Short mmCIF file of N, CA and C in Angstrom, two decimals:
data_model
loop_
_atom_site.label_atom_id
_atom_site.label_comp_id
_atom_site.label_asym_id
_atom_site.label_seq_id
_atom_site.Cartn_x
_atom_site.Cartn_y
_atom_site.Cartn_z
N UNK A 74 69.91 17.06 80.15
CA UNK A 74 68.51 16.72 80.27
C UNK A 74 67.94 17.53 81.43
N UNK A 75 66.88 18.25 81.19
CA UNK A 75 66.30 19.13 82.19
C UNK A 75 65.55 18.36 83.28
N UNK A 76 64.93 17.26 82.94
CA UNK A 76 64.16 16.47 83.91
C UNK A 76 64.91 15.18 84.22
N UNK A 77 64.92 14.82 85.48
CA UNK A 77 65.62 13.59 85.88
C UNK A 77 64.76 12.37 85.56
N UNK A 78 65.41 11.20 85.44
CA UNK A 78 64.64 9.97 85.24
C UNK A 78 63.64 9.73 86.37
N UNK A 79 64.01 10.13 87.59
CA UNK A 79 63.09 9.97 88.72
C UNK A 79 61.82 10.80 88.51
N UNK A 80 62.00 12.03 88.02
CA UNK A 80 60.86 12.92 87.79
C UNK A 80 60.00 12.41 86.63
N UNK A 81 60.64 12.02 85.54
CA UNK A 81 59.90 11.56 84.36
C UNK A 81 59.15 10.26 84.62
N UNK A 82 59.71 9.42 85.45
CA UNK A 82 59.14 8.08 85.66
C UNK A 82 58.56 7.89 87.06
N UNK A 83 58.20 8.97 87.71
CA UNK A 83 57.74 8.87 89.11
C UNK A 83 56.47 8.02 89.27
N UNK A 84 55.65 7.93 88.25
CA UNK A 84 54.43 7.13 88.33
C UNK A 84 54.52 5.82 87.54
N UNK A 85 55.70 5.52 87.04
CA UNK A 85 55.92 4.31 86.24
C UNK A 85 56.56 3.23 87.10
N UNK A 86 56.44 1.99 86.69
CA UNK A 86 57.16 0.92 87.38
C UNK A 86 58.68 1.16 87.31
N UNK A 87 59.41 0.66 88.29
CA UNK A 87 60.86 0.84 88.42
C UNK A 87 61.65 0.56 87.14
N UNK A 88 61.34 -0.48 86.36
CA UNK A 88 62.14 -0.76 85.17
C UNK A 88 62.18 0.40 84.16
N UNK A 89 61.15 1.20 84.09
CA UNK A 89 61.15 2.33 83.17
C UNK A 89 62.21 3.36 83.56
N UNK A 90 62.34 3.64 84.87
CA UNK A 90 63.35 4.57 85.35
C UNK A 90 64.75 4.01 85.09
N UNK A 91 64.94 2.72 85.36
CA UNK A 91 66.24 2.09 85.12
C UNK A 91 66.61 2.15 83.64
N UNK A 92 65.64 1.85 82.77
CA UNK A 92 65.86 1.90 81.33
C UNK A 92 66.30 3.30 80.91
N UNK A 93 65.57 4.31 81.37
CA UNK A 93 65.86 5.69 81.01
C UNK A 93 67.24 6.11 81.51
N UNK A 94 67.60 5.73 82.72
CA UNK A 94 68.93 6.07 83.25
C UNK A 94 70.04 5.46 82.41
N UNK A 95 69.87 4.20 82.03
CA UNK A 95 70.89 3.53 81.22
C UNK A 95 71.02 4.20 79.86
N UNK A 96 69.90 4.45 79.19
CA UNK A 96 69.92 5.02 77.85
C UNK A 96 70.46 6.46 77.85
N UNK A 97 70.04 7.25 78.81
CA UNK A 97 70.49 8.64 78.89
C UNK A 97 71.99 8.72 79.15
N UNK A 98 72.53 7.78 79.90
CA UNK A 98 73.95 7.81 80.25
C UNK A 98 74.85 7.11 79.24
N UNK A 99 74.28 6.60 78.17
CA UNK A 99 75.10 5.96 77.14
C UNK A 99 75.87 7.00 76.34
N UNK A 100 77.04 6.61 75.89
CA UNK A 100 77.80 7.47 74.99
C UNK A 100 77.17 7.37 73.60
N UNK A 101 77.41 8.37 72.77
CA UNK A 101 76.81 8.42 71.44
C UNK A 101 77.13 7.17 70.62
N UNK A 102 78.37 6.73 70.65
CA UNK A 102 78.78 5.59 69.82
C UNK A 102 78.77 4.26 70.59
N UNK A 103 78.20 4.25 71.79
CA UNK A 103 78.15 3.03 72.59
C UNK A 103 77.07 2.09 72.06
N UNK A 104 77.40 0.84 71.96
CA UNK A 104 76.45 -0.17 71.50
C UNK A 104 75.54 -0.56 72.66
N UNK A 105 74.23 -0.47 72.51
CA UNK A 105 73.32 -0.84 73.60
C UNK A 105 73.43 -2.32 73.94
N UNK A 106 73.28 -2.63 75.20
CA UNK A 106 73.21 -4.01 75.65
C UNK A 106 71.74 -4.41 75.62
N UNK A 107 71.29 -4.87 74.47
CA UNK A 107 69.87 -5.16 74.27
C UNK A 107 69.35 -6.21 75.24
N UNK A 108 70.15 -7.22 75.52
CA UNK A 108 69.71 -8.26 76.46
C UNK A 108 69.42 -7.67 77.83
N UNK A 109 70.31 -6.80 78.30
CA UNK A 109 70.11 -6.19 79.60
C UNK A 109 68.88 -5.29 79.60
N UNK A 110 68.72 -4.49 78.55
CA UNK A 110 67.57 -3.58 78.48
C UNK A 110 66.26 -4.35 78.45
N UNK A 111 66.22 -5.42 77.69
CA UNK A 111 65.01 -6.25 77.61
C UNK A 111 64.74 -6.92 78.95
N UNK A 112 65.82 -7.38 79.60
CA UNK A 112 65.64 -8.10 80.87
C UNK A 112 65.07 -7.21 81.97
N UNK A 113 65.24 -5.90 81.87
CA UNK A 113 64.66 -4.99 82.86
C UNK A 113 63.15 -5.15 82.95
N UNK A 114 62.52 -5.50 81.84
CA UNK A 114 61.07 -5.57 81.77
C UNK A 114 60.51 -6.98 81.94
N UNK A 115 61.38 -7.96 82.13
CA UNK A 115 60.93 -9.36 82.28
C UNK A 115 59.93 -9.51 83.43
N UNK A 116 60.16 -8.80 84.52
CA UNK A 116 59.26 -8.92 85.67
C UNK A 116 57.88 -8.35 85.41
N UNK A 117 57.80 -7.41 84.46
CA UNK A 117 56.50 -6.81 84.14
C UNK A 117 55.70 -7.62 83.14
N UNK A 118 56.38 -8.15 82.14
CA UNK A 118 55.66 -8.85 81.08
C UNK A 118 55.82 -10.36 81.15
N UNK A 119 56.77 -10.83 81.93
CA UNK A 119 56.97 -12.25 82.11
C UNK A 119 57.71 -12.89 80.96
N UNK A 120 58.25 -14.08 81.19
CA UNK A 120 59.05 -14.76 80.17
C UNK A 120 58.23 -15.49 79.11
N UNK A 121 56.92 -15.59 79.28
CA UNK A 121 56.07 -16.33 78.35
C UNK A 121 55.89 -15.52 77.06
N UNK A 122 56.48 -15.96 75.93
CA UNK A 122 56.36 -15.21 74.68
C UNK A 122 54.92 -15.07 74.17
N UNK A 123 54.03 -15.93 74.62
CA UNK A 123 52.64 -15.86 74.15
C UNK A 123 51.93 -14.63 74.69
N UNK A 124 52.40 -14.07 75.80
CA UNK A 124 51.74 -12.91 76.39
C UNK A 124 52.52 -11.62 76.19
N UNK A 125 53.64 -11.68 75.50
CA UNK A 125 54.44 -10.48 75.25
C UNK A 125 53.73 -9.59 74.23
N UNK A 126 53.68 -8.29 74.50
CA UNK A 126 53.06 -7.39 73.53
C UNK A 126 53.93 -7.18 72.29
N UNK A 127 55.24 -7.37 72.43
CA UNK A 127 56.18 -7.18 71.32
C UNK A 127 57.11 -8.37 71.27
N UNK A 128 57.36 -8.88 70.08
CA UNK A 128 58.29 -9.98 69.90
C UNK A 128 59.71 -9.43 69.99
N UNK A 129 60.49 -9.90 70.97
CA UNK A 129 61.85 -9.41 71.17
C UNK A 129 62.91 -10.44 70.80
N UNK A 130 62.52 -11.51 70.11
CA UNK A 130 63.47 -12.57 69.78
C UNK A 130 64.70 -12.08 69.02
N UNK A 131 64.53 -11.19 68.06
CA UNK A 131 65.65 -10.72 67.25
C UNK A 131 66.25 -9.41 67.72
N UNK A 132 65.83 -8.90 68.86
CA UNK A 132 66.28 -7.59 69.32
C UNK A 132 67.78 -7.54 69.57
N UNK A 133 68.37 -8.64 70.00
CA UNK A 133 69.80 -8.64 70.26
C UNK A 133 70.59 -8.51 68.97
N UNK A 134 70.01 -8.83 67.84
CA UNK A 134 70.71 -8.81 66.56
C UNK A 134 70.62 -7.45 65.87
N UNK A 135 69.76 -6.56 66.34
CA UNK A 135 69.50 -5.29 65.67
C UNK A 135 70.76 -4.45 65.49
N UNK A 136 71.53 -4.28 66.53
CA UNK A 136 72.68 -3.39 66.47
C UNK A 136 73.99 -4.06 66.15
N UNK A 137 73.98 -5.32 65.80
CA UNK A 137 75.23 -6.05 65.60
C UNK A 137 76.03 -5.55 64.40
N UNK A 138 75.39 -5.19 63.34
CA UNK A 138 76.12 -4.75 62.15
C UNK A 138 76.09 -3.23 62.07
N UNK A 139 77.22 -2.62 62.40
CA UNK A 139 77.29 -1.16 62.34
C UNK A 139 78.09 -0.70 61.13
N UNK A 140 78.49 -1.64 60.29
CA UNK A 140 79.27 -1.29 59.11
C UNK A 140 78.35 -0.68 58.06
N UNK A 141 78.78 0.44 57.49
CA UNK A 141 78.01 1.11 56.45
C UNK A 141 78.60 0.76 55.08
N UNK A 142 77.76 0.69 54.11
CA UNK A 142 78.18 0.40 52.75
C UNK A 142 78.06 1.67 51.93
N UNK A 143 79.15 2.09 51.33
CA UNK A 143 79.14 3.28 50.51
C UNK A 143 79.35 2.86 49.06
N UNK A 144 78.51 3.34 48.18
CA UNK A 144 78.61 3.03 46.76
C UNK A 144 79.00 4.29 45.99
N UNK A 145 79.87 4.11 45.04
CA UNK A 145 80.23 5.20 44.16
C UNK A 145 79.55 4.94 42.83
N UNK A 146 78.64 5.82 42.49
CA UNK A 146 77.90 5.66 41.25
C UNK A 146 78.66 6.34 40.11
N UNK A 147 78.67 5.72 38.93
CA UNK A 147 79.37 6.34 37.79
C UNK A 147 78.67 7.63 37.38
N UNK A 148 79.44 8.60 36.96
CA UNK A 148 78.88 9.91 36.54
C UNK A 148 78.35 9.87 35.15
#
């Protein structure tokens, strides 16, 4: 990455830099810790779901199933 998280997020709140550092340093096949990533922004948007711009209730479930289904179609 040519630009550091500090440079990219110099005018953003701290959680954006932390998020970018975590994501950039993940391995390709590493499963994201969605709870931790979401919790970085709790201080900015607050715990009240009525004021959240995005519903994150199911975010922890997004990456749980990494199994792929392959079908063989008859010729």
